[in-house]
Amino acid sequence: MGEGKRPFGFWTAAALVVGGMIGSGIFVLPAQLAPFGWTGVAAWVCAIAAAALLATVLAALARAMPEEPGAVAICARALGPLPGVLVGWAYWVGVWCANAVIALTAIRYLGVFWPAMTATALSSALWAVALIWLLTALNLQGARAAGNFQLVTTALKLLPLIAVVAILAGLALSGGRQFGTEAHAPFAAGQLTPAITLAFFALVGFEGASVAAERVRDPARNVVRATLAGLALTALLYLVICSGIIFAMRVAAVAEAQAPIALFVAHYGGAAAGYAVAGFAAVAAIGCLNGWVLLQGEVPLGMSRAGLLPRWVAVTNKRDVPVGVLLAASTLASLLVLSNATRSTGGLLDFMLRLTTAATLWLYVGGCLAAIRLDVARPVAVLGLGFALWVLWGSGLEAVLLSIGLMLTAVPLYFLALRRGSAEQPA
């Protein structure tokens, strides 16, 4: 691919990484990690270290094979077409699972204004499903409509985080006595694995530049730099914000909060500031959901056009939107939300966080195995594989088995595409 067809330089590639990581996770994780206390802090450190190892592996693969269009293609080349399909399909599963989490996060923050939306787990689930389909309808209008909406919402996702950092800085400069008003749970090794699984969800997205390597100029250099720089910046921001909120508030209040960031800002900045941050957080989550709804159609579309999935997957409408897979993904995301609506609101979110992490981790497992097979950064890949399997185990048996079952649904589609491709070959 010529340089003219590689529009992304270092800064754009870094923005892909940061933009992919800053989604819904940070807006809900203070509540999920609050009960873990100091174990939650250790979980962030371990999750960041694991993400750095995995990011190094993916970046090294991009540097070693700059001619390949991304991490999934590299896995297919190193491990074979079927493993490549499974890795790509698992990533697609992770995308629509993430959409379920993001939709529920948006509803939790909208519930600050309309409490009836989050009065029960079922009402939260129903409103989340409605939001998924509202943005699916928008994306059916084509990439231009979805892109314009994304431009409006992208910058807004940073405003709530900036507000939290400003308040935390003010508390620290004034002596920081608020951080020691309540005893927090001490470090407990037995709680580290589940805490890491939750923290790692917020870091997913650091593979953005690696997945889109075919669009990056000089990928051997820029993908590596953008991935590591974007990860370092976002991970530090998350560690400070999440831990700061937990240690500056009552544990019970944060753990029970539907919108922990809004609660924190309202506590220290007043009710009006809390409402403003809740509004921005809701808009940010909705914008994030819009982008991922777009992606849930593009991933299988690319695989179909590469001949790895049946051609009907790539059938598009006049606006070049893959209607079939887009509707299928939104249906699956909706079923995921509704099938778990009998859980408590916190339990519903916890399960979807773990399932999303489990599904996405298969891309990292595939990347590490590809690096080991190709002898690219092998020592780092071995360590990264160990971390990935550790976090996968921490997702829990239910989430892991469901992620495997969903991933394996690609197998009949792959062999159907293979058989039709062979039948079309000239004799």
mmCIF file of C-alpha atoms in Angstrom, residues 43-407:
data_model
loop_
_atom_site.group_PDB
_atom_site.id
_atom_site.type_symbol
_atom_site.label_atom_id
_atom_site.label_comp_id
_atom_site.label_asym_id
_atom_site.label_seq_id
_atom_site.Cartn_x
_atom_site.Cartn_y
_atom_site.Cartn_z
ATOM 1 C CA ALA A 43 -5.003 -4.779 40.185
ATOM 2 C CA TRP A 44 -4.558 -1.578 38.194
ATOM 3 C CA VAL A 45 -0.767 -1.890 38.398
ATOM 4 C CA CYS A 46 -0.853 -5.534 37.285
ATOM 5 C CA ALA A 47 -3.395 -4.859 34.516
ATOM 6 C CA ILE A 48 -1.313 -1.963 33.192
ATOM 7 C CA ALA A 49 1.828 -4.143 33.223
ATOM 8 C CA ALA A 50 -0.039 -6.903 31.383
ATOM 9 C CA ALA A 51 -1.403 -4.457 28.817
ATOM 10 C CA ALA A 52 2.108 -3.063 28.270
ATOM 11 C CA LEU A 53 3.448 -6.557 27.578
ATOM 12 C CA LEU A 54 0.608 -7.344 25.162
ATOM 13 C CA ALA A 55 0.922 -3.947 23.476
ATOM 14 C CA THR A 56 4.643 -4.562 22.995
ATOM 15 C CA VAL A 57 3.913 -7.904 21.337
ATOM 16 C CA LEU A 58 1.304 -6.475 18.948
ATOM 17 C CA ALA A 59 3.548 -3.534 18.117
ATOM 18 C CA ALA A 60 6.515 -5.864 17.484
ATOM 19 C CA LEU A 61 4.369 -7.942 15.118
ATOM 20 C CA ALA A 62 3.358 -4.797 13.224
ATOM 21 C CA ARG A 63 7.011 -3.787 12.984
ATOM 22 C CA ALA A 64 8.071 -7.247 11.784
ATOM 23 C CA MET A 65 5.241 -7.571 9.225
ATOM 24 C CA PRO A 66 4.310 -4.036 8.094
ATOM 25 C CA GLU A 67 2.847 -5.397 4.849
ATOM 26 C CA GLU A 68 -0.019 -7.087 6.724
ATOM 27 C CA PRO A 69 -3.204 -5.023 7.261
ATOM 28 C CA GLY A 70 -3.450 -5.652 11.000
ATOM 29 C CA ALA A 71 -3.183 -7.981 13.978
ATOM 30 C CA VAL A 72 -5.899 -10.374 12.796
ATOM 31 C CA ALA A 73 -4.203 -10.833 9.407
ATOM 32 C CA ILE A 74 -0.876 -11.479 11.133
ATOM 33 C CA CYS A 75 -2.495 -14.155 13.314
ATOM 34 C CA ALA A 76 -3.983 -15.781 10.200
ATOM 35 C CA ARG A 77 -0.608 -15.799 8.457
ATOM 36 C CA ALA A 78 1.298 -17.185 11.436
ATOM 37 C CA LEU A 79 -1.265 -19.651 12.814
ATOM 38 C CA GLY A 80 -3.353 -20.502 9.751
ATOM 39 C CA PRO A 81 -6.612 -19.203 8.241
ATOM 40 C CA LEU A 82 -8.986 -20.928 10.685
ATOM 41 C CA PRO A 83 -7.233 -19.642 13.844
ATOM 42 C CA GLY A 84 -7.171 -16.225 12.191
ATOM 43 C CA VAL A 85 -10.922 -16.407 11.632
ATOM 44 C CA LEU A 86 -11.512 -17.485 15.230
ATOM 45 C CA VAL A 87 -9.405 -14.612 16.572
ATOM 46 C CA GLY A 88 -11.170 -12.099 14.343
ATOM 47 C CA TRP A 89 -14.607 -13.494 15.186
ATOM 48 C CA ALA A 90 -13.837 -13.438 18.921
ATOM 49 C CA TYR A 91 -12.866 -9.796 18.544
ATOM 50 C CA TRP A 92 -16.225 -9.158 16.859
ATOM 51 C CA VAL A 93 -17.955 -10.912 19.767
ATOM 52 C CA GLY A 94 -16.021 -8.643 22.125
ATOM 53 C CA VAL A 95 -17.245 -5.593 20.192
ATOM 54 C CA TRP A 96 -20.951 -6.304 20.569
ATOM 55 C CA CYS A 97 -20.463 -7.483 24.148
ATOM 56 C CA ALA A 98 -18.796 -4.135 24.826
ATOM 57 C CA ASN A 99 -21.799 -2.415 23.264
ATOM 58 C CA ALA A 100 -24.008 -4.034 25.880
ATOM 59 C CA VAL A 101 -21.746 -2.655 28.634
ATOM 60 C CA ILE A 102 -21.539 0.809 27.078
ATOM 61 C CA ALA A 103 -25.314 1.053 26.602
ATOM 62 C CA LEU A 104 -25.934 0.109 30.217
ATOM 63 C CA THR A 105 -23.325 2.661 31.339
ATOM 64 C CA ALA A 106 -25.058 5.422 29.382
ATOM 65 C CA ILE A 107 -28.389 4.514 30.960
ATOM 66 C CA ARG A 108 -26.887 4.563 34.454
ATOM 67 C CA TYR A 109 -25.734 8.152 33.904
ATOM 68 C CA LEU A 110 -29.005 9.177 32.256
ATOM 69 C CA GLY A 111 -30.668 7.753 35.354
ATOM 70 C CA VAL A 112 -29.210 10.676 37.319
ATOM 71 C CA PHE A 113 -31.771 12.843 35.509
ATOM 72 C CA TRP A 114 -34.576 10.257 35.171
ATOM 73 C CA PRO A 115 -34.306 7.819 38.110
ATOM 74 C CA ALA A 116 -37.128 5.646 36.769
ATOM 75 C CA MET A 117 -34.759 4.470 34.009
ATOM 76 C CA THR A 118 -32.567 2.690 36.563
ATOM 77 C CA ALA A 119 -35.159 1.887 39.243
ATOM 78 C CA THR A 120 -34.732 -1.854 38.608
ATOM 79 C CA ALA A 121 -32.302 -4.064 36.708
ATOM 80 C CA LEU A 122 -35.035 -4.850 34.195
ATOM 81 C CA SER A 123 -35.808 -1.203 33.475
ATOM 82 C CA SER A 124 -32.083 -0.495 33.034
ATOM 83 C CA ALA A 125 -31.833 -3.419 30.629
ATOM 84 C CA LEU A 126 -34.845 -2.358 28.568
ATOM 85 C CA TRP A 127 -33.617 1.211 28.214
ATOM 86 C CA ALA A 128 -30.124 -0.069 27.278
ATOM 87 C CA VAL A 129 -31.639 -2.221 24.531
ATOM 88 C CA ALA A 130 -33.620 0.770 23.249
ATOM 89 C CA LEU A 131 -30.421 2.823 23.085
ATOM 90 C CA ILE A 132 -28.591 0.072 21.179
ATOM 91 C CA TRP A 133 -31.314 0.033 18.528
ATOM 92 C CA LEU A 134 -31.516 3.810 18.311
ATOM 93 C CA LEU A 135 -27.835 3.976 17.376
ATOM 94 C CA THR A 136 -28.162 0.944 15.116
ATOM 95 C CA ALA A 137 -30.807 2.877 13.188
ATOM 96 C CA LEU A 138 -28.419 5.818 12.939
ATOM 97 C CA ASN A 139 -25.625 3.606 11.603
ATOM 98 C CA LEU A 140 -27.945 2.120 8.988
ATOM 99 C CA GLN A 141 -27.994 5.589 7.446
ATOM 100 C CA GLY A 142 -24.351 5.163 6.506
ATOM 101 C CA ALA A 143 -20.867 5.970 7.768
ATOM 102 C CA ARG A 144 -21.253 9.703 7.087
ATOM 103 C CA ALA A 145 -24.212 10.078 9.461
ATOM 104 C CA ALA A 146 -22.515 7.973 12.131
ATOM 105 C CA GLY A 147 -19.244 9.852 11.631
ATOM 106 C CA ASN A 148 -20.842 13.271 12.011
ATOM 107 C CA PHE A 149 -22.470 12.163 15.254
ATOM 108 C CA GLN A 150 -19.121 10.825 16.449
ATOM 109 C CA LEU A 151 -17.377 14.148 15.848
ATOM 110 C CA VAL A 152 -19.879 15.892 18.100
ATOM 111 C CA THR A 153 -19.458 13.464 20.996
ATOM 112 C CA THR A 154 -15.747 12.548 20.894
ATOM 113 C CA ALA A 155 -14.325 15.595 22.674
ATOM 114 C CA LEU A 156 -17.067 15.501 25.327
ATOM 115 C CA LYS A 157 -15.804 12.203 26.742
ATOM 116 C CA LEU A 158 -12.741 13.975 28.156
ATOM 117 C CA LEU A 159 -14.617 16.696 30.063
ATOM 118 C CA PRO A 160 -15.836 14.524 32.979
ATOM 119 C CA LEU A 161 -12.346 13.053 33.382
ATOM 120 C CA ILE A 162 -10.745 16.509 33.377
ATOM 121 C CA ALA A 163 -13.218 17.596 36.084
ATOM 122 C CA VAL A 164 -12.278 14.622 38.276
ATOM 123 C CA VAL A 165 -8.533 15.197 37.837
ATOM 124 C CA ALA A 166 -8.951 18.881 38.716
ATOM 125 C CA ILE A 167 -10.843 18.042 41.922
ATOM 126 C CA LEU A 168 -8.346 15.355 42.911
ATOM 127 C CA ALA A 169 -5.468 17.775 42.322
ATOM 128 C CA GLY A 170 -7.192 20.364 44.496
ATOM 129 C CA LEU A 171 -7.692 17.843 47.289
ATOM 130 C CA ALA A 172 -4.040 16.788 47.125
ATOM 131 C CA LEU A 173 -2.780 20.383 47.159
ATOM 132 C CA SER A 174 -4.957 21.195 50.169
ATOM 133 C CA GLY A 175 -3.337 18.456 52.234
ATOM 134 C CA GLY A 176 -5.154 15.354 51.059
ATOM 135 C CA ARG A 177 -6.874 14.631 54.384
ATOM 136 C CA GLN A 178 -9.980 13.428 52.485
ATOM 137 C CA PHE A 179 -8.025 10.409 51.228
ATOM 138 C CA GLY A 180 -7.601 8.977 54.733
ATOM 139 C CA THR A 181 -11.009 9.493 56.321
ATOM 140 C CA GLU A 182 -12.060 5.836 56.003
ATOM 141 C CA ALA A 183 -10.199 2.549 56.263
ATOM 142 C CA HIS A 184 -10.149 0.560 53.038
ATOM 143 C CA ALA A 185 -9.873 -3.176 52.554
ATOM 144 C CA PRO A 186 -6.227 -4.285 52.767
ATOM 145 C CA PHE A 187 -4.483 -6.105 49.958
ATOM 146 C CA ALA A 188 -5.801 -9.663 49.575
ATOM 147 C CA ALA A 189 -4.007 -11.932 47.125
ATOM 148 C CA GLY A 190 -7.104 -14.083 46.693
ATOM 149 C CA GLN A 191 -9.060 -11.090 45.354
ATOM 150 C CA LEU A 192 -6.392 -9.942 42.908
ATOM 151 C CA THR A 193 -7.445 -12.068 39.936
ATOM 152 C CA PRO A 194 -11.103 -10.937 39.728
ATOM 153 C CA ALA A 195 -10.033 -7.330 40.351
ATOM 154 C CA ILE A 196 -7.523 -7.507 37.493
ATOM 155 C CA THR A 197 -10.220 -8.809 35.158
ATOM 156 C CA LEU A 198 -12.386 -5.767 35.879
ATOM 157 C CA ALA A 199 -9.511 -3.288 35.589
ATOM 158 C CA PHE A 200 -8.287 -4.823 32.351
ATOM 159 C CA PHE A 201 -11.650 -4.123 30.681
ATOM 160 C CA ALA A 202 -10.954 -0.381 30.832
ATOM 161 C CA LEU A 203 -7.596 -0.877 29.087
ATOM 162 C CA VAL A 204 -9.004 -2.826 26.144
ATOM 163 C CA GLY A 205 -8.550 -0.776 22.995
ATOM 164 C CA PHE A 206 -4.772 -0.337 23.101
ATOM 165 C CA GLU A 207 -4.667 -2.596 20.028
ATOM 166 C CA GLY A 208 -6.335 0.130 17.935
ATOM 167 C CA ALA A 209 -3.207 1.139 16.014
ATOM 168 C CA SER A 210 -2.167 -2.502 15.531
ATOM 169 C CA VAL A 211 -5.564 -3.518 14.147
ATOM 170 C CA ALA A 212 -5.534 -0.555 11.740
ATOM 171 C CA ALA A 213 -1.836 -0.879 10.837
ATOM 172 C CA GLU A 214 -2.568 -0.783 7.107
ATOM 173 C CA ARG A 215 -3.700 2.842 7.523
ATOM 174 C CA VAL A 216 -0.597 3.978 9.431
ATOM 175 C CA ARG A 217 2.430 5.526 7.733
ATOM 176 C CA ASP A 218 5.690 3.763 8.572
ATOM 177 C CA PRO A 219 3.895 1.191 10.764
ATOM 178 C CA ALA A 220 7.144 -0.434 11.840
ATOM 179 C CA ARG A 221 7.883 2.780 13.767
ATOM 180 C CA ASN A 222 4.633 4.617 14.358
ATOM 181 C CA VAL A 223 2.467 1.707 15.518
ATOM 182 C CA VAL A 224 5.003 0.843 18.225
ATOM 183 C CA ARG A 225 5.363 4.422 19.469
ATOM 184 C CA ALA A 226 1.657 5.233 19.274
ATOM 185 C CA THR A 227 0.598 2.057 21.060
ATOM 186 C CA LEU A 228 2.980 2.433 23.992
ATOM 187 C CA ALA A 229 2.535 6.202 24.346
ATOM 188 C CA GLY A 230 -1.261 6.015 24.167
ATOM 189 C CA LEU A 231 -1.368 3.148 26.657
ATOM 190 C CA ALA A 232 0.936 4.910 29.142
ATOM 191 C CA LEU A 233 -1.065 8.146 29.061
ATOM 192 C CA THR A 234 -4.495 6.533 29.391
ATOM 193 C CA ALA A 235 -3.449 3.952 31.986
ATOM 194 C CA LEU A 236 -1.966 6.626 34.252
ATOM 195 C CA LEU A 237 -5.143 8.698 33.911
ATOM 196 C CA TYR A 238 -7.308 5.701 34.816
ATOM 197 C CA LEU A 239 -5.201 4.715 37.823
ATOM 198 C CA VAL A 240 -5.358 8.237 39.257
ATOM 199 C CA ILE A 241 -9.072 8.765 38.608
ATOM 200 C CA CYS A 242 -10.405 5.398 39.741
ATOM 201 C CA SER A 243 -8.227 5.062 42.850
ATOM 202 C CA GLY A 244 -8.642 8.743 43.704
ATOM 203 C CA ILE A 245 -12.452 8.528 43.689
ATOM 204 C CA ILE A 246 -12.465 5.355 45.781
ATOM 205 C CA PHE A 247 -10.106 6.713 48.443
ATOM 206 C CA ALA A 248 -11.681 10.176 48.638
ATOM 207 C CA MET A 249 -15.239 8.881 49.253
ATOM 208 C CA ARG A 250 -17.051 6.454 51.525
ATOM 209 C CA VAL A 251 -16.589 2.947 50.137
ATOM 210 C CA ALA A 252 -20.260 2.044 50.477
ATOM 211 C CA ALA A 253 -21.362 5.207 48.670
ATOM 212 C CA VAL A 254 -19.077 4.577 45.693
ATOM 213 C CA ALA A 255 -19.863 0.856 45.500
ATOM 214 C CA GLU A 256 -23.605 1.503 45.394
ATOM 215 C CA ALA A 257 -23.424 4.425 42.974
ATOM 216 C CA GLN A 258 -25.119 4.136 39.581
ATOM 217 C CA ALA A 259 -22.915 6.989 38.318
ATOM 218 C CA PRO A 260 -19.774 7.112 40.511
ATOM 219 C CA ILE A 261 -18.025 9.933 38.676
ATOM 220 C CA ALA A 262 -21.112 12.151 38.882
ATOM 221 C CA LEU A 263 -21.441 11.284 42.597
ATOM 222 C CA PHE A 264 -17.821 12.271 43.243
ATOM 223 C CA VAL A 265 -18.079 15.598 41.418
ATOM 224 C CA ALA A 266 -21.386 16.421 43.103
ATOM 225 C CA HIS A 267 -19.871 15.650 46.523
ATOM 226 C CA TYR A 268 -16.950 18.031 46.074
ATOM 227 C CA GLY A 269 -18.223 20.446 43.426
ATOM 228 C CA GLY A 270 -21.919 20.734 44.199
ATOM 229 C CA ALA A 271 -25.094 19.274 42.748
ATOM 230 C CA ALA A 272 -25.005 21.415 39.614
ATOM 231 C CA ALA A 273 -21.489 20.255 38.772
ATOM 232 C CA GLY A 274 -22.540 16.655 39.393
ATOM 233 C CA TYR A 275 -25.473 16.973 37.003
ATOM 234 C CA ALA A 276 -23.236 18.578 34.372
ATOM 235 C CA VAL A 277 -20.674 15.791 34.600
ATOM 236 C CA ALA A 278 -23.415 13.151 34.484
ATOM 237 C CA GLY A 279 -24.738 14.731 31.305
ATOM 238 C CA PHE A 280 -21.316 14.822 29.672
ATOM 239 C CA ALA A 281 -20.602 11.241 30.760
ATOM 240 C CA ALA A 282 -23.894 10.046 29.281
ATOM 241 C CA VAL A 283 -23.193 11.822 25.984
ATOM 242 C CA ALA A 284 -19.650 10.412 25.960
ATOM 243 C CA ALA A 285 -20.946 6.871 26.493
ATOM 244 C CA ILE A 286 -23.558 7.309 23.762
ATOM 245 C CA GLY A 287 -20.882 8.578 21.383
ATOM 246 C CA CYS A 288 -18.651 5.645 22.275
ATOM 247 C CA LEU A 289 -21.538 3.268 21.627
ATOM 248 C CA ASN A 290 -22.098 4.844 18.214
ATOM 249 C CA GLY A 291 -18.498 4.173 17.203
ATOM 250 C CA TRP A 292 -18.570 0.573 18.379
ATOM 251 C CA VAL A 293 -21.895 -0.097 16.656
ATOM 252 C CA LEU A 294 -20.197 1.027 13.448
ATOM 253 C CA LEU A 295 -17.267 -1.299 14.178
ATOM 254 C CA GLN A 296 -19.507 -4.325 14.812
ATOM 255 C CA GLY A 297 -20.444 -4.230 11.144
ATOM 256 C CA GLU A 298 -16.994 -3.436 9.781
ATOM 257 C CA VAL A 299 -15.076 -6.342 11.395
ATOM 258 C CA PRO A 300 -17.016 -9.213 9.752
ATOM 259 C CA LEU A 301 -17.341 -7.155 6.569
ATOM 260 C CA GLY A 302 -13.570 -7.045 6.227
ATOM 261 C CA MET A 303 -13.260 -10.759 6.971
ATOM 262 C CA SER A 304 -15.861 -11.569 4.314
ATOM 263 C CA ARG A 305 -14.160 -9.423 1.694
ATOM 264 C CA ALA A 306 -10.926 -11.263 2.477
ATOM 265 C CA GLY A 307 -12.658 -14.559 1.674
ATOM 266 C CA LEU A 308 -12.633 -15.832 5.265
ATOM 267 C CA LEU A 309 -16.402 -15.656 5.716
ATOM 268 C CA PRO A 310 -19.277 -16.265 3.251
ATOM 269 C CA ARG A 311 -19.967 -13.546 0.709
ATOM 270 C CA TRP A 312 -23.450 -12.851 2.049
ATOM 271 C CA VAL A 313 -21.825 -11.391 5.159
ATOM 272 C CA ALA A 314 -20.466 -8.605 2.946
ATOM 273 C CA VAL A 315 -23.811 -7.712 1.364
ATOM 274 C CA THR A 316 -24.382 -4.004 1.905
ATOM 275 C CA ASN A 317 -27.175 -1.527 1.255
ATOM 276 C CA LYS A 318 -26.878 1.478 -1.046
ATOM 277 C CA ARG A 319 -25.038 3.345 1.725
ATOM 278 C CA ASP A 320 -22.407 0.551 1.886
ATOM 279 C CA VAL A 321 -23.650 -0.614 5.308
ATOM 280 C CA PRO A 322 -23.476 -4.387 6.031
ATOM 281 C CA VAL A 323 -27.077 -4.529 7.208
ATOM 282 C CA GLY A 324 -27.216 -8.253 8.022
ATOM 283 C CA VAL A 325 -24.259 -8.456 10.391
ATOM 284 C CA LEU A 326 -25.033 -5.057 11.908
ATOM 285 C CA LEU A 327 -28.559 -6.182 12.813
ATOM 286 C CA ALA A 328 -27.259 -9.566 13.996
ATOM 287 C CA ALA A 329 -24.722 -7.954 16.319
ATOM 288 C CA SER A 330 -27.256 -5.533 17.811
ATOM 289 C CA THR A 331 -29.673 -8.425 18.327
ATOM 290 C CA LEU A 332 -26.999 -10.427 20.142
ATOM 291 C CA ALA A 333 -26.035 -7.441 22.298
ATOM 292 C CA SER A 334 -29.706 -6.957 23.182
ATOM 293 C CA LEU A 335 -30.149 -10.631 24.071
ATOM 294 C CA LEU A 336 -27.039 -10.460 26.244
ATOM 295 C CA VAL A 337 -28.511 -7.555 28.206
ATOM 296 C CA LEU A 338 -31.988 -9.078 28.513
ATOM 297 C CA SER A 339 -30.823 -12.601 29.364
ATOM 298 C CA ASN A 340 -29.051 -11.261 32.439
ATOM 299 C CA ALA A 341 -31.719 -8.756 33.503
ATOM 300 C CA THR A 342 -32.702 -10.933 36.476
ATOM 301 C CA ARG A 343 -29.340 -10.177 38.090
ATOM 302 C CA SER A 344 -28.939 -7.091 40.236
ATOM 303 C CA THR A 345 -27.905 -4.001 38.307
ATOM 304 C CA GLY A 346 -24.357 -4.341 39.638
ATOM 305 C CA GLY A 347 -24.330 -8.076 38.901
ATOM 306 C CA LEU A 348 -25.570 -7.482 35.365
ATOM 307 C CA LEU A 349 -22.769 -5.029 34.695
ATOM 308 C CA ASP A 350 -20.160 -7.226 36.376
ATOM 309 C CA PHE A 351 -21.013 -10.242 34.204
ATOM 310 C CA MET A 352 -20.969 -8.235 30.967
ATOM 311 C CA LEU A 353 -17.626 -6.680 31.906
ATOM 312 C CA ARG A 354 -16.138 -10.126 32.441
ATOM 313 C CA LEU A 355 -17.615 -11.558 29.237
ATOM 314 C CA THR A 356 -16.335 -8.628 27.168
ATOM 315 C CA THR A 357 -12.867 -9.032 28.649
ATOM 316 C CA ALA A 358 -12.874 -12.787 27.989
ATOM 317 C CA ALA A 359 -13.985 -12.405 24.364
ATOM 318 C CA THR A 360 -11.447 -9.692 23.595
ATOM 319 C CA LEU A 361 -8.567 -11.536 25.240
ATOM 320 C CA TRP A 362 -8.538 -14.147 22.472
ATOM 321 C CA LEU A 363 -7.059 -11.539 20.126
ATOM 322 C CA TYR A 364 -4.181 -11.042 22.563
ATOM 323 C CA VAL A 365 -3.744 -14.791 23.006
ATOM 324 C CA GLY A 366 -3.593 -15.175 19.229
ATOM 325 C CA GLY A 367 -1.099 -12.323 18.922
ATOM 326 C CA CYS A 368 1.216 -13.852 21.521
ATOM 327 C CA LEU A 369 1.029 -17.294 19.905
ATOM 328 C CA ALA A 370 1.770 -15.719 16.517
ATOM 329 C CA ALA A 371 4.800 -13.917 17.961
ATOM 330 C CA ILE A 372 6.083 -17.127 19.518
ATOM 331 C CA ARG A 373 5.568 -18.996 16.247
ATOM 332 C CA LEU A 374 7.358 -16.279 14.233
ATOM 333 C CA ASP A 375 10.077 -15.752 16.874
ATOM 334 C CA VAL A 376 9.142 -12.076 17.254
ATOM 335 C CA ALA A 377 9.784 -10.695 20.759
ATOM 336 C CA ARG A 378 9.412 -14.264 21.996
ATOM 337 C CA PRO A 379 10.304 -13.718 25.705
ATOM 338 C CA VAL A 380 7.827 -10.841 25.959
ATOM 339 C CA ALA A 381 5.217 -12.885 24.079
ATOM 340 C CA VAL A 382 5.590 -15.790 26.522
ATOM 341 C CA LEU A 383 5.051 -13.445 29.464
ATOM 342 C CA GLY A 384 2.169 -11.724 27.672
ATOM 343 C CA LEU A 385 0.525 -15.074 26.948
ATOM 344 C CA GLY A 386 0.786 -16.001 30.614
ATOM 345 C CA PHE A 387 -0.826 -12.721 31.663
ATOM 346 C CA ALA A 388 -3.579 -13.059 29.058
ATOM 347 C CA LEU A 389 -4.426 -16.579 30.214
ATOM 348 C CA TRP A 390 -4.384 -15.409 33.834
ATOM 349 C CA VAL A 391 -6.873 -12.619 33.126
ATOM 350 C CA LEU A 392 -8.939 -15.021 31.009
ATOM 351 C CA TRP A 393 -9.122 -17.421 33.934
ATOM 352 C CA GLY A 394 -10.089 -14.517 36.192
ATOM 353 C CA SER A 395 -13.088 -13.819 33.955
ATOM 354 C CA GLY A 396 -14.765 -16.859 35.451
ATOM 355 C CA LEU A 397 -15.836 -20.180 33.964
ATOM 356 C CA GLU A 398 -19.239 -18.887 32.822
ATOM 357 C CA ALA A 399 -17.778 -15.977 30.858
ATOM 358 C CA VAL A 400 -14.920 -18.044 29.378
ATOM 359 C CA LEU A 401 -17.160 -20.890 28.210
ATOM 360 C CA LEU A 402 -19.662 -18.464 26.695
ATOM 361 C CA SER A 403 -16.875 -16.584 24.877
ATOM 362 C CA ILE A 404 -15.563 -19.884 23.453
ATOM 363 C CA GLY A 405 -19.039 -20.974 22.386
ATOM 364 C CA LEU A 406 -19.665 -17.668 20.626
ATOM 365 C CA MET A 407 -16.231 -17.777 18.974
#
